[in-house]
Amino acid sequence: MVEQIKKTVLKVNSISKDFMNVKAVNAISFSVEQGDIYAFLGPNGAGKTTTLRMLLDIIKPDSGSIEWNLNNKPNQVPDAEDIGYLPEERGLYLDVPILNSLVYLATIRGMEKADAKKSALDWLEKLGLADRAKEKLQVLSKGNQQKIQFVASILHKPAFAILDEPFSGLDPLNQELFIGFIKEINNQGTTILLSAHQMSLVEKIANKLFLINNGQEVYNGSLPGIYQSFGDKIIIELQLETPFSEASFQNLKDIESIDKIDDFRVKITFNLQTNLAKVLHDLAKIEGICDITSHKPDLHDIFLQLLKKK
Ligand code: ATP
């Protein structure tokens, strides 16, 4: 079978940005291919929003270059009709009826008014907000405002959507709903670049990841790839009756790391080759363990391991 070659729609070459004495983004490079759901993951202040703003030419990189190629238009800055942007500081008009806002924004991004209205009404129906189309955004709950902000950014069916923290401020039910929306627009042909710090959510949708910390690359590659490279670890979590003390664990053998989760919980990482029976035997000698669970590393565990290595 001939493997389909995917088209690169965004190529970022070693971009950097300093603010005063903060290296917000430090020589990062990555490529996004058509159809990707590419996630930028990192803690607060890691450099995610700064990166996304540089891609959109809201701020200029100090060095490096950005090459877009959406709808066969090689460009340094994408055309408004080809791009959707959900900014971190949500910026929709609060005192304009929702439907008017949505239709207006889609038309200035190249959509016919009738198509925009139909599409907006379809989305409002899907969100269970059809009966509120004539209300102003400010009267909606925060979660519903966020849904409208999301629709506003993608209503014109852009080739590429940049979603800065799409899950922030949402309850778990709405987070799941957003995962569904993102998958849906991706299935309909929109390539996605999103930023988040909720690793457990990103694990559910992204096919590629860029882990960033202090403006620097920690990992850049496929989601399956990161699991493969860390697939040889096993994590045991212990619940303790008394506060954690490192001294109680000093006789354990073949440990990669011990990480305190809180005073009464500890996470021990072993190599998969470790003899688990022996480990359990040794753990049984330690007093005050009231619960044991084991699991393969999730994205959060892997991120912490990678940071330690750096
Ligand atoms: P968060 O998840 O909290 O939104 P982030 O990963 O998006 O964080 P950035 O907002 O890109 O991080 O910030 C990266 C660093 O650059 C931080 O130290 C931040 O304080 C700094 N920074 C960002 N914008 C500016 C600015 N306009 N002026 C000065 N410093 C800035």
Short mmCIF file of C-alpha atoms and ligand atoms in Angstrom, two decimals:
data_model
loop_
_atom_site.label_atom_id
_atom_site.label_comp_id
_atom_site.label_asym_id
_atom_site.label_seq_id
_atom_site.Cartn_x
_atom_site.Cartn_y
_atom_site.Cartn_z
CA MET A 1 0.00 0.00 0.00
CA VAL A 2 1.33 3.45 -0.87
CA GLU A 3 1.53 5.67 2.18
CA GLN A 4 -0.13 9.04 1.64
CA ILE A 5 2.27 11.94 2.02
CA LYS A 6 0.71 14.63 4.16
CA LYS A 7 1.09 18.28 3.30
CA THR A 8 2.96 20.55 5.70
CA VAL A 9 0.72 23.56 6.36
CA LEU A 10 2.86 25.27 8.99
CA LYS A 11 6.62 25.19 9.40
CA VAL A 12 8.23 27.01 12.30
CA ASN A 13 12.00 27.44 12.22
CA SER A 14 13.78 28.25 15.46
CA ILE A 15 11.64 31.15 16.67
CA SER A 16 12.56 33.05 19.82
CA LYS A 17 10.98 35.87 21.80
CA ASP A 18 12.33 37.76 24.80
CA PHE A 19 10.36 40.14 27.01
CA MET A 20 12.83 42.27 28.96
CA ASN A 21 14.93 39.61 30.69
CA VAL A 22 12.40 36.74 30.22
CA LYS A 23 13.14 34.23 27.47
CA ALA A 24 9.46 33.54 26.75
CA VAL A 25 10.22 31.35 23.71
CA ASN A 26 13.66 29.96 23.07
CA ALA A 27 14.54 28.68 19.59
CA ILE A 28 11.66 26.28 19.02
CA SER A 29 10.92 24.54 15.74
CA PHE A 30 8.01 22.35 14.69
CA SER A 31 5.82 21.48 11.71
CA VAL A 32 2.10 20.90 11.48
CA GLU A 33 0.67 18.69 8.73
CA GLN A 34 -2.77 18.93 7.21
CA GLY A 35 -5.29 17.07 9.37
CA ASP A 36 -3.23 17.16 12.57
CA ILE A 37 -4.55 17.91 16.02
CA TYR A 38 -1.31 19.29 17.37
CA ALA A 39 -1.18 20.17 21.07
CA PHE A 40 1.11 22.63 22.77
CA LEU A 41 1.39 21.49 26.35
CA GLY A 42 3.14 23.09 29.26
CA PRO A 43 2.69 24.71 32.65
CA ASN A 44 1.68 28.35 33.24
CA GLY A 45 4.18 30.76 31.76
CA ALA A 46 5.83 28.07 29.58
CA GLY A 47 5.54 30.16 26.40
CA LYS A 48 2.45 28.69 24.74
CA THR A 49 0.44 31.89 24.17
CA THR A 50 3.54 33.80 23.04
CA THR A 51 4.19 31.09 20.43
CA LEU A 52 0.61 31.15 19.15
CA ARG A 53 0.65 34.96 18.94
CA MET A 54 3.83 34.87 16.88
CA LEU A 55 2.21 32.41 14.45
CA LEU A 56 -0.58 34.92 13.88
CA ASP A 57 1.76 37.90 13.55
CA ILE A 58 0.20 39.55 16.64
CA ILE A 59 3.76 39.79 17.94
CA LYS A 60 6.94 39.39 15.90
CA PRO A 61 9.61 36.82 16.78
CA ASP A 62 13.04 38.27 17.62
CA SER A 63 14.55 35.62 15.37
CA GLY A 64 13.54 32.59 13.32
CA SER A 65 10.89 32.25 10.65
CA ILE A 66 7.31 31.03 10.15
CA GLU A 67 6.05 29.56 6.90
CA TRP A 68 2.33 29.01 6.34
CA ASN A 69 0.83 27.11 3.42
CA LEU A 70 -2.96 27.06 3.76
CA ASN A 71 -5.11 26.34 0.70
CA ASN A 72 -1.95 26.33 -1.42
CA LYS A 73 -1.04 29.90 -0.47
CA PRO A 74 2.56 30.05 0.80
CA ASN A 75 2.65 32.98 3.18
CA GLN A 76 4.30 34.41 6.28
CA VAL A 77 0.91 35.44 7.66
CA PRO A 78 -2.26 33.44 6.96
CA ASP A 79 -5.30 35.06 5.30
CA ALA A 80 -8.23 35.76 7.68
CA GLU A 81 -10.52 33.40 5.77
CA ASP A 82 -8.10 30.48 6.22
CA ILE A 83 -7.52 30.81 9.93
CA GLY A 84 -9.65 30.54 13.07
CA TYR A 85 -8.35 31.88 16.38
CA LEU A 86 -9.72 31.38 19.86
CA PRO A 87 -7.62 33.83 21.89
CA GLU A 88 -6.74 33.27 25.53
CA GLU A 89 -8.41 36.56 26.43
CA ARG A 90 -11.81 35.92 24.91
CA GLY A 91 -12.83 39.00 22.96
CA LEU A 92 -16.40 38.78 21.65
CA TYR A 93 -18.79 41.72 21.92
CA LEU A 94 -20.68 41.23 25.18
CA ASP A 95 -23.54 43.61 24.44
CA VAL A 96 -24.47 42.48 20.90
CA PRO A 97 -27.03 39.70 20.22
CA ILE A 98 -25.19 36.39 19.87
CA LEU A 99 -26.42 35.51 16.38
CA ASN A 100 -25.53 38.98 15.03
CA SER A 101 -22.00 38.67 16.41
CA LEU A 102 -21.47 35.22 14.95
CA VAL A 103 -22.79 36.16 11.51
CA TYR A 104 -20.81 39.41 11.42
CA LEU A 105 -17.52 37.72 12.32
CA ALA A 106 -18.00 34.93 9.78
CA THR A 107 -18.79 37.41 6.99
CA ILE A 108 -15.69 39.52 7.60
CA ARG A 109 -13.77 36.24 7.29
CA GLY A 110 -15.16 35.62 3.83
CA MET A 111 -18.41 33.70 4.39
CA GLU A 112 -21.66 34.60 2.60
CA LYS A 113 -24.19 36.10 5.04
CA ALA A 114 -26.88 33.46 4.36
CA ASP A 115 -24.37 30.60 4.84
CA ALA A 116 -23.05 32.23 8.00
CA LYS A 117 -26.55 32.54 9.46
CA LYS A 118 -27.44 28.94 8.62
CA SER A 119 -24.17 27.66 10.03
CA ALA A 120 -24.53 29.78 13.19
CA LEU A 121 -28.07 28.52 13.78
CA ASP A 122 -26.91 24.91 13.27
CA TRP A 123 -24.18 25.37 15.88
CA LEU A 124 -26.53 27.10 18.33
CA GLU A 125 -28.95 24.19 17.92
CA LYS A 126 -26.16 21.70 18.59
CA LEU A 127 -25.15 23.64 21.71
CA GLY A 128 -28.73 23.75 22.99
CA LEU A 129 -28.63 27.55 22.71
CA ALA A 130 -30.92 28.07 19.70
CA ASP A 131 -33.55 29.81 21.83
CA ARG A 132 -30.96 32.34 23.04
CA ALA A 133 -29.78 33.53 19.63
CA LYS A 134 -31.19 37.02 20.15
CA GLU A 135 -29.78 37.46 23.65
CA LYS A 136 -26.58 39.29 24.43
CA LEU A 137 -23.47 37.29 25.23
CA GLN A 138 -23.15 38.87 28.67
CA VAL A 139 -26.33 37.19 29.97
CA LEU A 140 -25.01 33.67 29.28
CA SER A 141 -23.17 31.56 31.83
CA LYS A 142 -19.37 31.46 31.57
CA GLY A 143 -19.40 27.98 30.00
CA ASN A 144 -22.00 29.00 27.42
CA GLN A 145 -20.05 32.18 26.62
CA GLN A 146 -17.03 30.01 26.01
CA LYS A 147 -19.01 27.81 23.60
CA ILE A 148 -20.06 30.90 21.62
CA GLN A 149 -16.48 32.17 21.58
CA PHE A 150 -15.38 28.82 20.17
CA VAL A 151 -18.08 28.84 17.48
CA ALA A 152 -17.13 32.41 16.56
CA SER A 153 -13.57 31.29 15.90
CA ILE A 154 -14.43 28.39 13.57
CA LEU A 155 -17.82 29.26 12.02
CA HIS A 156 -16.22 30.30 8.70
CA LYS A 157 -14.77 26.76 8.37
CA PRO A 158 -11.10 27.76 8.32
CA ALA A 159 -8.41 25.45 6.99
CA PHE A 160 -6.54 25.88 10.29
CA ALA A 161 -7.73 26.72 13.81
CA ILE A 162 -5.54 27.97 16.66
CA LEU A 163 -7.27 27.38 19.97
CA ASP A 164 -5.53 28.95 22.97
CA GLU A 165 -6.60 27.09 26.12
CA PRO A 166 -9.96 25.87 24.77
CA PHE A 167 -10.68 23.92 27.98
CA SER A 168 -9.94 26.68 30.51
CA GLY A 169 -12.81 27.61 32.79
CA LEU A 170 -14.95 24.65 31.72
CA ASP A 171 -16.43 22.00 34.00
CA PRO A 172 -15.58 18.35 33.18
CA LEU A 173 -18.81 17.82 31.26
CA ASN A 174 -18.20 20.84 29.04
CA GLN A 175 -14.55 19.85 28.60
CA GLU A 176 -15.75 16.53 27.14
CA LEU A 177 -18.18 18.44 24.94
CA PHE A 178 -15.34 20.59 23.62
CA ILE A 179 -13.27 17.51 22.88
CA GLY A 180 -16.18 16.37 20.72
CA PHE A 181 -16.39 19.74 18.93
CA ILE A 182 -12.68 19.81 18.21
CA LYS A 183 -12.78 16.27 16.81
CA GLU A 184 -15.81 17.18 14.72
CA ILE A 185 -14.25 20.23 13.04
CA ASN A 186 -11.05 18.26 12.53
CA ASN A 187 -13.02 15.47 10.81
CA GLN A 188 -14.56 18.11 8.58
CA GLY A 189 -11.11 19.21 7.41
CA THR A 190 -9.80 21.82 9.85
CA THR A 191 -6.24 21.31 11.04
CA ILE A 192 -5.94 22.18 14.73
CA LEU A 193 -3.20 23.68 16.87
CA LEU A 194 -4.25 24.03 20.48
CA SER A 195 -2.60 24.94 23.73
CA ALA A 196 -3.47 23.43 27.08
CA HIS A 197 -2.04 22.40 30.39
CA GLN A 198 -4.59 19.63 31.06
CA MET A 199 -2.59 16.62 29.89
CA SER A 200 -5.41 14.15 30.51
CA LEU A 201 -7.62 16.02 28.02
CA VAL A 202 -4.95 16.39 25.39
CA GLU A 203 -4.27 12.66 25.55
CA LYS A 204 -7.79 12.12 24.27
CA ILE A 205 -7.53 14.13 21.07
CA ALA A 206 -4.05 15.10 19.93
CA ASN A 207 -2.02 13.07 17.45
CA LYS A 208 1.08 15.25 17.92
CA LEU A 209 2.53 17.05 20.88
CA PHE A 210 4.94 19.80 21.68
CA LEU A 211 5.86 19.79 25.36
CA ILE A 212 7.26 23.17 26.35
CA ASN A 213 8.79 24.44 29.56
CA ASN A 214 10.54 27.77 30.19
CA GLY A 215 10.19 28.55 26.48
CA GLN A 216 12.13 25.45 25.45
CA GLU A 217 11.22 22.20 23.74
CA VAL A 218 10.92 19.24 26.09
CA TYR A 219 9.40 16.86 23.52
CA ASN A 220 8.20 17.28 19.97
CA GLY A 221 6.63 14.36 18.14
CA SER A 222 3.74 11.96 17.92
CA LEU A 223 1.56 10.97 20.86
CA PRO A 224 2.08 7.23 20.29
CA GLY A 225 5.83 7.95 20.02
CA ILE A 226 6.05 9.47 23.47
CA TYR A 227 4.30 6.46 25.00
CA GLN A 228 6.60 4.08 23.14
CA SER A 229 9.71 5.81 24.41
CA PHE A 230 8.41 5.61 27.98
CA GLY A 231 6.59 2.29 27.65
CA ASP A 232 9.22 0.49 29.70
CA LYS A 233 8.18 2.08 32.99
CA ILE A 234 5.64 1.12 35.59
CA ILE A 235 4.35 3.40 38.31
CA ILE A 236 3.20 2.30 41.74
CA GLU A 237 1.23 4.74 43.83
CA LEU A 238 1.05 4.27 47.57
CA GLN A 239 -1.39 5.75 50.04
CA LEU A 240 0.19 6.19 53.46
CA GLU A 241 -1.25 6.27 56.96
CA THR A 242 1.42 8.64 58.23
CA PRO A 243 3.22 11.50 56.42
CA PHE A 244 5.77 10.42 53.80
CA SER A 245 9.35 10.06 54.93
CA GLU A 246 12.06 9.18 52.42
CA ALA A 247 13.92 7.13 55.04
CA SER A 248 11.16 4.46 55.04
CA PHE A 249 11.84 3.75 51.36
CA GLN A 250 15.62 3.75 51.29
CA ASN A 251 15.90 -0.04 51.18
CA LEU A 252 13.83 -0.41 48.02
CA LYS A 253 15.92 -1.62 45.07
CA ASP A 254 15.86 -0.76 41.34
CA ILE A 255 13.80 2.39 41.68
CA GLU A 256 13.99 5.03 38.95
CA SER A 257 12.42 7.73 41.08
CA ILE A 258 10.29 8.43 44.13
CA ASP A 259 7.98 11.44 43.88
CA LYS A 260 5.88 12.74 46.70
CA ILE A 261 2.37 13.60 45.46
CA ASP A 262 1.30 15.02 48.82
CA ASP A 263 2.07 14.21 52.46
CA PHE A 264 0.16 10.92 52.33
CA ARG A 265 0.70 9.81 48.74
CA VAL A 266 3.84 8.77 46.92
CA LYS A 267 4.56 7.70 43.36
CA ILE A 268 7.39 5.22 42.68
CA THR A 269 8.63 4.68 39.13
CA PHE A 270 10.21 1.34 38.26
CA ASN A 271 11.70 -0.03 35.12
CA LEU A 272 9.41 -2.70 33.63
CA GLN A 273 12.26 -5.21 33.85
CA THR A 274 12.11 -4.86 37.63
CA ASN A 275 10.92 -7.96 39.42
CA LEU A 276 7.53 -6.79 40.66
CA ALA A 277 7.10 -9.73 43.04
CA LYS A 278 10.31 -8.69 44.76
CA VAL A 279 9.18 -5.05 44.88
CA LEU A 280 5.86 -6.02 46.48
CA HIS A 281 7.71 -8.22 48.94
CA ASP A 282 9.92 -5.25 49.92
CA LEU A 283 6.96 -2.87 50.10
CA ALA A 284 5.17 -5.26 52.46
CA LYS A 285 7.96 -4.66 54.97
CA ILE A 286 7.27 -0.93 55.05
CA GLU A 287 4.81 0.07 57.74
CA GLY A 288 1.81 2.32 57.19
CA ILE A 289 0.99 1.61 53.52
CA CYS A 290 -2.81 1.49 53.32
CA ASP A 291 -3.33 1.26 49.54
CA ILE A 292 -1.30 0.29 46.45
CA THR A 293 -2.19 0.92 42.79
CA SER A 294 -0.08 0.46 39.70
CA HIS A 295 -0.36 1.89 36.21
CA LYS A 296 1.61 2.67 33.06
CA PRO A 297 2.87 6.26 32.89
CA ASP A 298 0.38 8.82 31.62
CA LEU A 299 1.34 12.02 29.85
CA HIS A 300 1.72 13.91 33.11
CA ASP A 301 4.15 11.28 34.47
CA ILE A 302 6.14 11.34 31.22
CA PHE A 303 6.34 15.14 31.24
CA LEU A 304 7.76 15.09 34.77
CA GLN A 305 10.30 12.41 33.80
CA LEU A 306 11.39 14.42 30.77
CA LEU A 307 11.81 17.57 32.86
CA LYS A 308 14.00 15.66 35.31
CA LYS A 309 16.17 14.38 32.46
CA LYS A 310 16.67 17.96 31.21
P1 ATP B 1 -0.33 30.32 30.61
O1 ATP B 1 -0.63 28.85 30.55
O2 ATP B 1 -0.24 30.82 32.02
O3 ATP B 1 -1.21 31.15 29.75
P2 ATP B 1 1.81 30.41 28.62
O4 ATP B 1 2.50 29.09 28.47
O5 ATP B 1 0.81 30.78 27.60
O6 ATP B 1 1.20 30.51 30.09
P3 ATP B 1 3.09 32.91 27.98
O7 ATP B 1 1.85 33.72 28.22
O8 ATP B 1 3.51 32.70 26.58
O9 ATP B 1 2.97 31.50 28.71
O10 ATP B 1 4.26 33.60 28.80
C1 ATP B 1 5.62 33.15 28.73
C2 ATP B 1 6.47 34.07 29.56
O11 ATP B 1 6.56 35.36 28.92
C3 ATP B 1 5.94 34.32 30.95
O12 ATP B 1 7.04 34.43 31.82
C4 ATP B 1 5.24 35.66 30.82
O13 ATP B 1 5.22 36.35 32.05
C5 ATP B 1 6.10 36.37 29.79
N1 ATP B 1 5.32 37.33 28.99
C6 ATP B 1 4.35 37.03 28.11
N2 ATP B 1 3.87 38.14 27.51
C7 ATP B 1 4.59 39.19 28.03
C8 ATP B 1 4.58 40.60 27.81
N3 ATP B 1 3.75 41.16 26.93
N4 ATP B 1 5.45 41.33 28.53
C9 ATP B 1 6.31 40.78 29.41
N5 ATP B 1 6.38 39.46 29.66
C10 ATP B 1 5.52 38.66 28.99
#
